[in-house]
Amino acid sequence: MLRFIIRRLLQMVGVMIALSLLLFLWLRSLPGGTVSAMLGERATPETRARLSKALGLDEPIWVQYVKFMGRALKGQFGASTGVLPGADAFDIFLKRFPATIELSAFAIILAVAIAIPMGYVAAKRRGSAVDNAGIVTSLVGVAIPVFFLAFLLKYFFAIKWGLLPASGRQDSINCTRVTNFFILDGLLTREFDCTWSALKHLILPAVALASIPFAVIFRITRASVLDVLDEDYVRTAEAKGLANRTIRGRHVMRNALLPVVTTIGLQVGALLAGAVLTERVFNFGGIGDTLAVSFFTRDYAVLQVLIIAAAAVFVIVNLLVDISYAVIDPRVRTR
Amino acid sequence: MTSPANDRRKGSDTAPLLTVDNLTVTFQRRGQEPFRAVDGVSFSVRPGQTVGLVGESGCGKSVTSLAIMGLLPKRGNQVTGTVDYEGTNLLTLSDDDMRDRRGKDIAMVFQDPLSSLNPVIPVGLQVTEVLERHRGIKRKDAMPMAADLLKRVGIPDPNRRIKDYPHQMSGGMRQRALIAIALACAPRLLIADEPTTALDVTIQAQILALLKELVEDTGTALIMITHDLGVVAGLCDEVNVLYGGRIVERGDRHPIFREPRHPYTNGLLGSIPRLDTVGERLTPIPGSVADNLPWDHACAFAPRCSQPVEVCTTNTPTLEESGGRALRCFNPVEVAR
């Protein structure tokens, strides 16, 4: 098991290096470029050359890459040129990224917590009202665009009925910042009103964001449970006279979860993309706006750190998926 | 070796442990005609006795066993008749009461040992969970018992094997593990549904020898479900031959093999290769179960029969008992004198 994890960690390092190279090349092959974005179309060749030199963009691309990697390993990602000119890109990342992670994590927990039990019940009572309701909900969840659902939720729950806050991450109360994960910060500093406020702000965006992962996880769980219920070993478990609880947990769900776990890992990618849209509707202050601005201003420093961080989250989540897969299924471990 | 169980097995006057009477299972699928998979089947098993249910695929033998176990899905299946286990009709028990009996009083060994074991939990736990459930034994205390059970069914190095997963075992060992699971609570009735079909021949013989030994040692009643007359010859005291959901012939093992009366039984015996009649062709039974006539106004086997008479397609034969045998046929095979 340990060897399995170590091997996967090494693979992950390789994936991240390859990714950083691809990203580096891709960003620099975009039309325009930092210099044009900063100086505009009418700048003289001399000013352009001077700025280019100052930013180190006049050097061959592989030299730039080696220098970038060297600094990145020390935690230096350079200064922002477009989003907040002069500010350290890593500081922008530290301020913005926790919001997106907090939102995404809350959304996926919400989706999993509802979709898996519902998927089980739907499969167990195939064709019942619960089953049909689940299928319809999941179809709606997949079909409705995230930002539209976000608008609807905002309009009804925040504006019309005033039940939940319409935007932002927290009410403007004095809160101590530790990690920039606002819920966590409140718990760490025992400012529970801060946690409560952050939680209230999180609900609507998280529900909007959870809609697609919920739908996908529900459908996969339902299909997977249906398959497993037909398996001979479930019949064996029944023939042993085991309690329903044991059959459900140990024999049905443990086997049915394998494809579900894989799906959850893949959904995290879609979730990060959805977070960018949801954040804009709720003015949530995550990486969504920052990514858009840094892209249009060709702010390489900020783009690189944000995209690499998002990719790292995706890779780490899928590493966790692989590990939990091995924990659930002994056949994976020996491979 | 004369154990009390052996004596009981010889004495035919012992009260039956299980009596199946007029068991009928009807599949009701939406948009389809109801289909009677099991059609008025009656037989009984005494303690220590081994009864065979024999027939080809689709004759209703597995459905019979699942109906006895209460394992048929509630929806779409109608089960009528009685399954009397020491005075209790199992078919009228509630789900929870039946759950208390399954694995404790009545246990079952299934056909495919790989798919019948849960692939993601160790074999030891799959044995101990029965003990935990029915005997209330803590898992820690049940583990040595599980190792003993594995040892008893002939799995070497049981203390290491209880930690193994099914995919780490051979086919024969998996079937032994399934038998150990079935025997964990010392059931008084064991149902074995084609327990050797998925195994290769040498392992088949070992498993059959194991079952025979266990039945003789413990006095467990055994219902053996098989399509393999070789298995019947080696193991069963009484044989029930099923065709199209009904019993067509019943008798003790030797009389059935020596002088089969029903053309179907005769055909089954004729389609087995024999070593003592070199050079003779095998005589297969023509057609398939798809050719069956409905039992309502004919003999279902008539289209495939080697010696049909006119009445076979117009009247339903009844199961006639005489001299310890039962036969459902208008034109039985003549006994050579």
mmCIF file with all atom_site columns, C-alpha atoms in Angstrom, chain A residues 86-268:
data_model
loop_
_atom_site.group_PDB
_atom_site.id
_atom_site.type_symbol
_atom_site.label_atom_id
_atom_site.label_alt_id
_atom_site.label_comp_id
_atom_site.label_asym_id
_atom_site.label_entity_id
_atom_site.label_seq_id
_atom_site.pdbx_PDB_ins_code
_atom_site.Cartn_x
_atom_site.Cartn_y
_atom_site.Cartn_z
_atom_site.occupancy
_atom_site.B_iso_or_equiv
_atom_site.pdbx_formal_charge
_atom_site.auth_seq_id
_atom_site.auth_comp_id
_atom_site.auth_asym_id
_atom_site.auth_atom_id
_atom_site.pdbx_PDB_model_num
ATOM 1   C CA . GLY A 1 86  ? 3.478   45.464  -8.817  1.00 0.00 ? 86  GLY A CA 1
ATOM 2   C CA . ALA A 1 87  ? 1.805   43.190  -6.274  1.00 0.00 ? 87  ALA A CA 1
ATOM 3   C CA . ASP A 1 88  ? 3.338   39.782  -5.672  1.00 0.00 ? 88  ASP A CA 1
ATOM 4   C CA . ALA A 1 89  ? 1.470   37.166  -7.704  1.00 0.00 ? 89  ALA A CA 1
ATOM 5   C CA . PHE A 1 90  ? 1.740   34.677  -4.866  1.00 0.00 ? 90  PHE A CA 1
ATOM 6   C CA . ASP A 1 91  ? 0.067   37.118  -2.467  1.00 0.00 ? 91  ASP A CA 1
ATOM 7   C CA . ILE A 1 92  ? -2.826  37.524  -4.882  1.00 0.00 ? 92  ILE A CA 1
ATOM 8   C CA . PHE A 1 93  ? -3.030  33.728  -5.015  1.00 0.00 ? 93  PHE A CA 1
ATOM 9   C CA . LEU A 1 94  ? -3.038  33.429  -1.203  1.00 0.00 ? 94  LEU A CA 1
ATOM 10  C CA . LYS A 1 95  ? -5.832  35.945  -0.939  1.00 0.00 ? 95  LYS A CA 1
ATOM 11  C CA . ARG A 1 96  ? -8.033  34.643  -3.751  1.00 0.00 ? 96  ARG A CA 1
ATOM 12  C CA . PHE A 1 97  ? -7.515  30.896  -3.955  1.00 0.00 ? 97  PHE A CA 1
ATOM 13  C CA . PRO A 1 98  ? -8.868  29.927  -0.494  1.00 0.00 ? 98  PRO A CA 1
ATOM 14  C CA . ALA A 1 99  ? -12.255 31.423  -1.430  1.00 0.00 ? 99  ALA A CA 1
ATOM 15  C CA . THR A 1 100 ? -12.522 29.191  -4.503  1.00 0.00 ? 100 THR A CA 1
ATOM 16  C CA . ILE A 1 101 ? -11.354 26.128  -2.591  1.00 0.00 ? 101 ILE A CA 1
ATOM 17  C CA . GLU A 1 102 ? -13.778 26.810  0.239   1.00 0.00 ? 102 GLU A CA 1
ATOM 18  C CA . LEU A 1 103 ? -16.648 27.158  -2.214  1.00 0.00 ? 103 LEU A CA 1
ATOM 19  C CA . SER A 1 104 ? -15.687 24.093  -4.255  1.00 0.00 ? 104 SER A CA 1
ATOM 20  C CA . ALA A 1 105 ? -15.110 21.906  -1.221  1.00 0.00 ? 105 ALA A CA 1
ATOM 21  C CA . PHE A 1 106 ? -18.425 22.888  0.306   1.00 0.00 ? 106 PHE A CA 1
ATOM 22  C CA . ALA A 1 107 ? -20.192 22.268  -2.996  1.00 0.00 ? 107 ALA A CA 1
ATOM 23  C CA . ILE A 1 108 ? -18.702 18.813  -3.531  1.00 0.00 ? 108 ILE A CA 1
ATOM 24  C CA . ILE A 1 109 ? -19.427 17.787  0.066   1.00 0.00 ? 109 ILE A CA 1
ATOM 25  C CA . LEU A 1 110 ? -23.008 18.943  -0.409  1.00 0.00 ? 110 LEU A CA 1
ATOM 26  C CA . ALA A 1 111 ? -23.312 17.069  -3.706  1.00 0.00 ? 111 ALA A CA 1
ATOM 27  C CA . VAL A 1 112 ? -21.841 13.820  -2.341  1.00 0.00 ? 112 VAL A CA 1
ATOM 28  C CA . ALA A 1 113 ? -23.814 13.944  0.887   1.00 0.00 ? 113 ALA A CA 1
ATOM 29  C CA . ILE A 1 114 ? -27.114 14.143  -0.975  1.00 0.00 ? 114 ILE A CA 1
ATOM 30  C CA . ALA A 1 115 ? -26.360 12.231  -4.182  1.00 0.00 ? 115 ALA A CA 1
ATOM 31  C CA . ILE A 1 116 ? -24.967 8.999   -2.724  1.00 0.00 ? 116 ILE A CA 1
ATOM 32  C CA . PRO A 1 117 ? -27.767 8.181   -0.246  1.00 0.00 ? 117 PRO A CA 1
ATOM 33  C CA . MET A 1 118 ? -30.337 9.290   -2.809  1.00 0.00 ? 118 MET A CA 1
ATOM 34  C CA . GLY A 1 119 ? -28.710 7.155   -5.503  1.00 0.00 ? 119 GLY A CA 1
ATOM 35  C CA . TYR A 1 120 ? -28.843 4.134   -3.220  1.00 0.00 ? 120 TYR A CA 1
ATOM 36  C CA . VAL A 1 121 ? -32.502 4.627   -2.336  1.00 0.00 ? 121 VAL A CA 1
ATOM 37  C CA . ALA A 1 122 ? -33.420 5.239   -5.986  1.00 0.00 ? 122 ALA A CA 1
ATOM 38  C CA . ALA A 1 123 ? -31.735 2.000   -7.061  1.00 0.00 ? 123 ALA A CA 1
ATOM 39  C CA . LYS A 1 124 ? -33.159 -0.016  -4.193  1.00 0.00 ? 124 LYS A CA 1
ATOM 40  C CA . ARG A 1 125 ? -36.666 1.231   -4.995  1.00 0.00 ? 125 ARG A CA 1
ATOM 41  C CA . ARG A 1 126 ? -36.334 1.325   -8.719  1.00 0.00 ? 126 ARG A CA 1
ATOM 42  C CA . GLY A 1 127 ? -39.343 2.857   -10.442 1.00 0.00 ? 127 GLY A CA 1
ATOM 43  C CA . SER A 1 128 ? -40.706 4.357   -7.217  1.00 0.00 ? 128 SER A CA 1
ATOM 44  C CA . ALA A 1 129 ? -41.550 8.012   -6.620  1.00 0.00 ? 129 ALA A CA 1
ATOM 45  C CA . VAL A 1 130 ? -38.160 8.572   -4.977  1.00 0.00 ? 130 VAL A CA 1
ATOM 46  C CA . ASP A 1 131 ? -36.420 7.116   -8.015  1.00 0.00 ? 131 ASP A CA 1
ATOM 47  C CA . ASN A 1 132 ? -38.348 9.229   -10.486 1.00 0.00 ? 132 ASN A CA 1
ATOM 48  C CA . ALA A 1 133 ? -37.923 12.397  -8.427  1.00 0.00 ? 133 ALA A CA 1
ATOM 49  C CA . GLY A 1 134 ? -34.187 11.778  -8.286  1.00 0.00 ? 134 GLY A CA 1
ATOM 50  C CA . ILE A 1 135 ? -33.942 11.239  -12.021 1.00 0.00 ? 135 ILE A CA 1
ATOM 51  C CA . VAL A 1 136 ? -35.897 14.389  -12.822 1.00 0.00 ? 136 VAL A CA 1
ATOM 52  C CA . THR A 1 137 ? -33.860 16.468  -10.351 1.00 0.00 ? 137 THR A CA 1
ATOM 53  C CA . SER A 1 138 ? -30.603 15.181  -11.785 1.00 0.00 ? 138 SER A CA 1
ATOM 54  C CA . LEU A 1 139 ? -31.715 15.894  -15.344 1.00 0.00 ? 139 LEU A CA 1
ATOM 55  C CA . VAL A 1 140 ? -32.608 19.458  -14.375 1.00 0.00 ? 140 VAL A CA 1
ATOM 56  C CA . GLY A 1 141 ? -29.313 19.739  -12.500 1.00 0.00 ? 141 GLY A CA 1
ATOM 57  C CA . VAL A 1 142 ? -27.313 18.748  -15.554 1.00 0.00 ? 142 VAL A CA 1
ATOM 58  C CA . ALA A 1 143 ? -29.339 20.732  -18.050 1.00 0.00 ? 143 ALA A CA 1
ATOM 59  C CA . ILE A 1 144 ? -29.538 24.101  -16.299 1.00 0.00 ? 144 ILE A CA 1
ATOM 60  C CA . PRO A 1 145 ? -26.446 26.331  -16.745 1.00 0.00 ? 145 PRO A CA 1
ATOM 61  C CA . VAL A 1 146 ? -24.657 26.993  -13.478 1.00 0.00 ? 146 VAL A CA 1
ATOM 62  C CA . PHE A 1 147 ? -24.736 30.779  -13.787 1.00 0.00 ? 147 PHE A CA 1
ATOM 63  C CA . PHE A 1 148 ? -28.452 30.760  -14.584 1.00 0.00 ? 148 PHE A CA 1
ATOM 64  C CA . LEU A 1 149 ? -29.240 28.615  -11.563 1.00 0.00 ? 149 LEU A CA 1
ATOM 65  C CA . ALA A 1 150 ? -27.032 30.956  -9.545  1.00 0.00 ? 150 ALA A CA 1
ATOM 66  C CA . PHE A 1 151 ? -29.095 33.946  -10.729 1.00 0.00 ? 151 PHE A CA 1
ATOM 67  C CA . LEU A 1 152 ? -32.358 32.187  -9.902  1.00 0.00 ? 152 LEU A CA 1
ATOM 68  C CA . LEU A 1 153 ? -31.202 31.254  -6.407  1.00 0.00 ? 153 LEU A CA 1
ATOM 69  C CA . LYS A 1 154 ? -29.906 34.738  -5.805  1.00 0.00 ? 154 LYS A CA 1
ATOM 70  C CA . TYR A 1 155 ? -33.111 36.357  -7.015  1.00 0.00 ? 155 TYR A CA 1
ATOM 71  C CA . PHE A 1 156 ? -35.458 34.243  -4.896  1.00 0.00 ? 156 PHE A CA 1
ATOM 72  C CA . PHE A 1 157 ? -33.554 33.379  -1.735  1.00 0.00 ? 157 PHE A CA 1
ATOM 73  C CA . ALA A 1 158 ? -31.526 36.562  -1.403  1.00 0.00 ? 158 ALA A CA 1
ATOM 74  C CA . ILE A 1 159 ? -33.406 39.392  -3.084  1.00 0.00 ? 159 ILE A CA 1
ATOM 75  C CA . LYS A 1 160 ? -37.092 38.447  -3.036  1.00 0.00 ? 160 LYS A CA 1
ATOM 76  C CA . TRP A 1 161 ? -37.299 36.557  0.263   1.00 0.00 ? 161 TRP A CA 1
ATOM 77  C CA . GLY A 1 162 ? -34.173 37.969  1.908   1.00 0.00 ? 162 GLY A CA 1
ATOM 78  C CA . LEU A 1 163 ? -33.292 34.647  3.518   1.00 0.00 ? 163 LEU A CA 1
ATOM 79  C CA . LEU A 1 164 ? -29.623 34.587  2.647   1.00 0.00 ? 164 LEU A CA 1
ATOM 80  C CA . PRO A 1 165 ? -27.008 37.170  1.658   1.00 0.00 ? 165 PRO A CA 1
ATOM 81  C CA . ALA A 1 166 ? -26.811 38.036  -2.035  1.00 0.00 ? 166 ALA A CA 1
ATOM 82  C CA . SER A 1 167 ? -23.088 38.552  -2.458  1.00 0.00 ? 167 SER A CA 1
ATOM 83  C CA . GLY A 1 168 ? -19.679 38.548  -0.858  1.00 0.00 ? 168 GLY A CA 1
ATOM 84  C CA . ARG A 1 169 ? -18.022 36.039  1.451   1.00 0.00 ? 169 ARG A CA 1
ATOM 85  C CA . GLN A 1 170 ? -18.816 37.552  4.816   1.00 0.00 ? 170 GLN A CA 1
ATOM 86  C CA . ASP A 1 171 ? -20.690 40.437  6.440   1.00 0.00 ? 171 ASP A CA 1
ATOM 87  C CA . SER A 1 172 ? -18.424 43.379  7.170   1.00 0.00 ? 172 SER A CA 1
ATOM 88  C CA . ILE A 1 173 ? -17.703 42.443  10.732  1.00 0.00 ? 173 ILE A CA 1
ATOM 89  C CA . ASN A 1 174 ? -14.224 42.529  12.201  1.00 0.00 ? 174 ASN A CA 1
ATOM 90  C CA . CYS A 1 175 ? -12.729 39.135  11.566  1.00 0.00 ? 175 CYS A CA 1
ATOM 91  C CA . THR A 1 176 ? -9.155  38.079  12.099  1.00 0.00 ? 176 THR A CA 1
ATOM 92  C CA . ARG A 1 177 ? -7.583  36.546  8.983   1.00 0.00 ? 177 ARG A CA 1
ATOM 93  C CA . VAL A 1 178 ? -5.359  33.510  9.465   1.00 0.00 ? 178 VAL A CA 1
ATOM 94  C CA . THR A 1 179 ? -5.627  31.260  6.419   1.00 0.00 ? 179 THR A CA 1
ATOM 95  C CA . ASN A 1 180 ? -8.140  33.208  4.299   1.00 0.00 ? 180 ASN A CA 1
ATOM 96  C CA . PHE A 1 181 ? -10.423 30.178  4.566   1.00 0.00 ? 181 PHE A CA 1
ATOM 97  C CA . PHE A 1 182 ? -13.091 32.235  6.330   1.00 0.00 ? 182 PHE A CA 1
ATOM 98  C CA . ILE A 1 183 ? -14.958 29.353  7.941   1.00 0.00 ? 183 ILE A CA 1
ATOM 99  C CA . LEU A 1 184 ? -11.744 27.867  9.231   1.00 0.00 ? 184 LEU A CA 1
ATOM 100 C CA . ASP A 1 185 ? -10.449 31.243  10.393  1.00 0.00 ? 185 ASP A CA 1
ATOM 101 C CA . GLY A 1 186 ? -13.543 31.821  12.511  1.00 0.00 ? 186 GLY A CA 1
ATOM 102 C CA . LEU A 1 187 ? -13.119 28.430  14.162  1.00 0.00 ? 187 LEU A CA 1
ATOM 103 C CA . LEU A 1 188 ? -9.408  28.964  14.766  1.00 0.00 ? 188 LEU A CA 1
ATOM 104 C CA . THR A 1 189 ? -9.855  32.399  16.333  1.00 0.00 ? 189 THR A CA 1
ATOM 105 C CA . ARG A 1 190 ? -13.095 31.381  18.080  1.00 0.00 ? 190 ARG A CA 1
ATOM 106 C CA . GLU A 1 191 ? -14.934 34.197  16.292  1.00 0.00 ? 191 GLU A CA 1
ATOM 107 C CA . PHE A 1 192 ? -17.906 31.982  15.658  1.00 0.00 ? 192 PHE A CA 1
ATOM 108 C CA . ASP A 1 193 ? -20.076 34.807  14.342  1.00 0.00 ? 193 ASP A CA 1
ATOM 109 C CA . CYS A 1 194 ? -17.516 35.135  11.536  1.00 0.00 ? 194 CYS A CA 1
ATOM 110 C CA . THR A 1 195 ? -17.829 31.427  10.724  1.00 0.00 ? 195 THR A CA 1
ATOM 111 C CA . TRP A 1 196 ? -21.599 31.663  10.804  1.00 0.00 ? 196 TRP A CA 1
ATOM 112 C CA . SER A 1 197 ? -21.606 34.682  8.509   1.00 0.00 ? 197 SER A CA 1
ATOM 113 C CA . ALA A 1 198 ? -19.190 32.989  6.077   1.00 0.00 ? 198 ALA A CA 1
ATOM 114 C CA . LEU A 1 199 ? -21.333 29.868  6.086   1.00 0.00 ? 199 LEU A CA 1
ATOM 115 C CA . LYS A 1 200 ? -24.487 31.846  5.246   1.00 0.00 ? 200 LYS A CA 1
ATOM 116 C CA . HIS A 1 201 ? -22.695 33.487  2.332   1.00 0.00 ? 201 HIS A CA 1
ATOM 117 C CA . LEU A 1 202 ? -21.506 30.116  1.136   1.00 0.00 ? 202 LEU A CA 1
ATOM 118 C CA . ILE A 1 203 ? -24.870 28.351  0.927   1.00 0.00 ? 203 ILE A CA 1
ATOM 119 C CA . LEU A 1 204 ? -26.370 29.812  -2.257  1.00 0.00 ? 204 LEU A CA 1
ATOM 120 C CA . PRO A 1 205 ? -23.206 29.693  -4.399  1.00 0.00 ? 205 PRO A CA 1
ATOM 121 C CA . ALA A 1 206 ? -22.474 26.190  -3.129  1.00 0.00 ? 206 ALA A CA 1
ATOM 122 C CA . VAL A 1 207 ? -25.966 24.951  -4.006  1.00 0.00 ? 207 VAL A CA 1
ATOM 123 C CA . ALA A 1 208 ? -25.647 26.427  -7.508  1.00 0.00 ? 208 ALA A CA 1
ATOM 124 C CA . LEU A 1 209 ? -22.212 24.925  -7.963  1.00 0.00 ? 209 LEU A CA 1
ATOM 125 C CA . ALA A 1 210 ? -23.234 21.528  -6.544  1.00 0.00 ? 210 ALA A CA 1
ATOM 126 C CA . SER A 1 211 ? -26.034 21.026  -9.070  1.00 0.00 ? 211 SER A CA 1
ATOM 127 C CA . ILE A 1 212 ? -23.970 19.358  -11.802 1.00 0.00 ? 212 ILE A CA 1
ATOM 128 C CA . PRO A 1 213 ? -21.759 17.163  -9.608  1.00 0.00 ? 213 PRO A CA 1
ATOM 129 C CA . PHE A 1 214 ? -24.895 16.161  -7.686  1.00 0.00 ? 214 PHE A CA 1
ATOM 130 C CA . ALA A 1 215 ? -26.622 15.072  -10.889 1.00 0.00 ? 215 ALA A CA 1
ATOM 131 C CA . VAL A 1 216 ? -23.645 13.111  -12.177 1.00 0.00 ? 216 VAL A CA 1
ATOM 132 C CA . ILE A 1 217 ? -22.841 11.434  -8.860  1.00 0.00 ? 217 ILE A CA 1
ATOM 133 C CA . PHE A 1 218 ? -26.510 10.547  -8.318  1.00 0.00 ? 218 PHE A CA 1
ATOM 134 C CA . ARG A 1 219 ? -26.792 8.872   -11.714 1.00 0.00 ? 219 ARG A CA 1
ATOM 135 C CA . ILE A 1 220 ? -23.536 6.967   -11.346 1.00 0.00 ? 220 ILE A CA 1
ATOM 136 C CA . THR A 1 221 ? -24.440 5.825   -7.821  1.00 0.00 ? 221 THR A CA 1
ATOM 137 C CA . ARG A 1 222 ? -27.866 4.679   -8.928  1.00 0.00 ? 222 ARG A CA 1
ATOM 138 C CA . ALA A 1 223 ? -26.510 2.725   -11.898 1.00 0.00 ? 223 ALA A CA 1
ATOM 139 C CA . SER A 1 224 ? -23.691 1.245   -9.881  1.00 0.00 ? 224 SER A CA 1
ATOM 140 C CA . VAL A 1 225 ? -25.953 0.138   -7.022  1.00 0.00 ? 225 VAL A CA 1
ATOM 141 C CA . LEU A 1 226 ? -28.347 -1.428  -9.524  1.00 0.00 ? 226 LEU A CA 1
ATOM 142 C CA . ASP A 1 227 ? -25.445 -3.440  -10.942 1.00 0.00 ? 227 ASP A CA 1
ATOM 143 C CA . VAL A 1 228 ? -24.197 -4.545  -7.556  1.00 0.00 ? 228 VAL A CA 1
ATOM 144 C CA . LEU A 1 229 ? -27.670 -5.552  -6.312  1.00 0.00 ? 229 LEU A CA 1
ATOM 145 C CA . ASP A 1 230 ? -27.699 -8.162  -9.089  1.00 0.00 ? 230 ASP A CA 1
ATOM 146 C CA . GLU A 1 231 ? -24.348 -9.608  -8.068  1.00 0.00 ? 231 GLU A CA 1
ATOM 147 C CA . ASP A 1 232 ? -24.112 -13.145 -6.738  1.00 0.00 ? 232 ASP A CA 1
ATOM 148 C CA . TYR A 1 233 ? -22.291 -12.037 -3.589  1.00 0.00 ? 233 TYR A CA 1
ATOM 149 C CA . VAL A 1 234 ? -25.237 -9.877  -2.571  1.00 0.00 ? 234 VAL A CA 1
ATOM 150 C CA . ARG A 1 235 ? -27.439 -12.955 -2.911  1.00 0.00 ? 235 ARG A CA 1
ATOM 151 C CA . THR A 1 236 ? -24.893 -14.856 -0.804  1.00 0.00 ? 236 THR A CA 1
ATOM 152 C CA . ALA A 1 237 ? -25.108 -12.124 1.831   1.00 0.00 ? 237 ALA A CA 1
ATOM 153 C CA . GLU A 1 238 ? -28.905 -12.449 1.780   1.00 0.00 ? 238 GLU A CA 1
ATOM 154 C CA . ALA A 1 239 ? -28.610 -16.229 2.040   1.00 0.00 ? 239 ALA A CA 1
ATOM 155 C CA . LYS A 1 240 ? -26.486 -15.759 5.164   1.00 0.00 ? 240 LYS A CA 1
ATOM 156 C CA . GLY A 1 241 ? -29.420 -13.928 6.752   1.00 0.00 ? 241 GLY A CA 1
ATOM 157 C CA . LEU A 1 242 ? -27.278 -10.855 7.437   1.00 0.00 ? 242 LEU A CA 1
ATOM 158 C CA . ALA A 1 243 ? -28.899 -7.690  8.739   1.00 0.00 ? 243 ALA A CA 1
ATOM 159 C CA . ASN A 1 244 ? -29.988 -5.191  6.097   1.00 0.00 ? 244 ASN A CA 1
ATOM 160 C CA . ARG A 1 245 ? -27.511 -2.681  7.468   1.00 0.00 ? 245 ARG A CA 1
ATOM 161 C CA . THR A 1 246 ? -24.579 -5.051  6.977   1.00 0.00 ? 246 THR A CA 1
ATOM 162 C CA . ILE A 1 247 ? -25.643 -5.992  3.466   1.00 0.00 ? 247 ILE A CA 1
ATOM 163 C CA . ARG A 1 248 ? -26.058 -2.348  2.516   1.00 0.00 ? 248 ARG A CA 1
ATOM 164 C CA . GLY A 1 249 ? -22.752 -1.106  3.898   1.00 0.00 ? 249 GLY A CA 1
ATOM 165 C CA . ARG A 1 250 ? -20.353 -3.993  3.554   1.00 0.00 ? 250 ARG A CA 1
ATOM 166 C CA . HIS A 1 251 ? -21.649 -5.794  0.507   1.00 0.00 ? 251 HIS A CA 1
ATOM 167 C CA . VAL A 1 252 ? -23.541 -3.304  -1.653  1.00 0.00 ? 252 VAL A CA 1
ATOM 168 C CA . MET A 1 253 ? -22.097 0.167   -1.053  1.00 0.00 ? 253 MET A CA 1
ATOM 169 C CA . ARG A 1 254 ? -18.489 -0.874  -0.658  1.00 0.00 ? 254 ARG A CA 1
ATOM 170 C CA . ASN A 1 255 ? -18.566 -2.371  -4.135  1.00 0.00 ? 255 ASN A CA 1
ATOM 171 C CA . ALA A 1 256 ? -20.880 0.217   -5.659  1.00 0.00 ? 256 ALA A CA 1
ATOM 172 C CA . LEU A 1 257 ? -18.711 3.130   -4.555  1.00 0.00 ? 257 LEU A CA 1
ATOM 173 C CA . LEU A 1 258 ? -15.767 2.249   -6.802  1.00 0.00 ? 258 LEU A CA 1
ATOM 174 C CA . PRO A 1 259 ? -17.055 3.970   -9.964  1.00 0.00 ? 259 PRO A CA 1
ATOM 175 C CA . VAL A 1 260 ? -18.600 6.725   -7.854  1.00 0.00 ? 260 VAL A CA 1
ATOM 176 C CA . VAL A 1 261 ? -15.249 7.623   -6.303  1.00 0.00 ? 261 VAL A CA 1
ATOM 177 C CA . THR A 1 262 ? -13.660 7.907   -9.745  1.00 0.00 ? 262 THR A CA 1
ATOM 178 C CA . THR A 1 263 ? -16.472 10.175  -10.882 1.00 0.00 ? 263 THR A CA 1
ATOM 179 C CA . ILE A 1 264 ? -16.064 12.441  -7.866  1.00 0.00 ? 264 ILE A CA 1
ATOM 180 C CA . GLY A 1 265 ? -12.407 12.919  -8.758  1.00 0.00 ? 265 GLY A CA 1
ATOM 181 C CA . LEU A 1 266 ? -13.233 13.873  -12.330 1.00 0.00 ? 266 LEU A CA 1
ATOM 182 C CA . GLN A 1 267 ? -16.029 16.203  -11.207 1.00 0.00 ? 267 GLN A CA 1
ATOM 183 C CA . VAL A 1 268 ? -13.527 18.337  -9.313  1.00 0.00 ? 268 VAL A CA 1
#
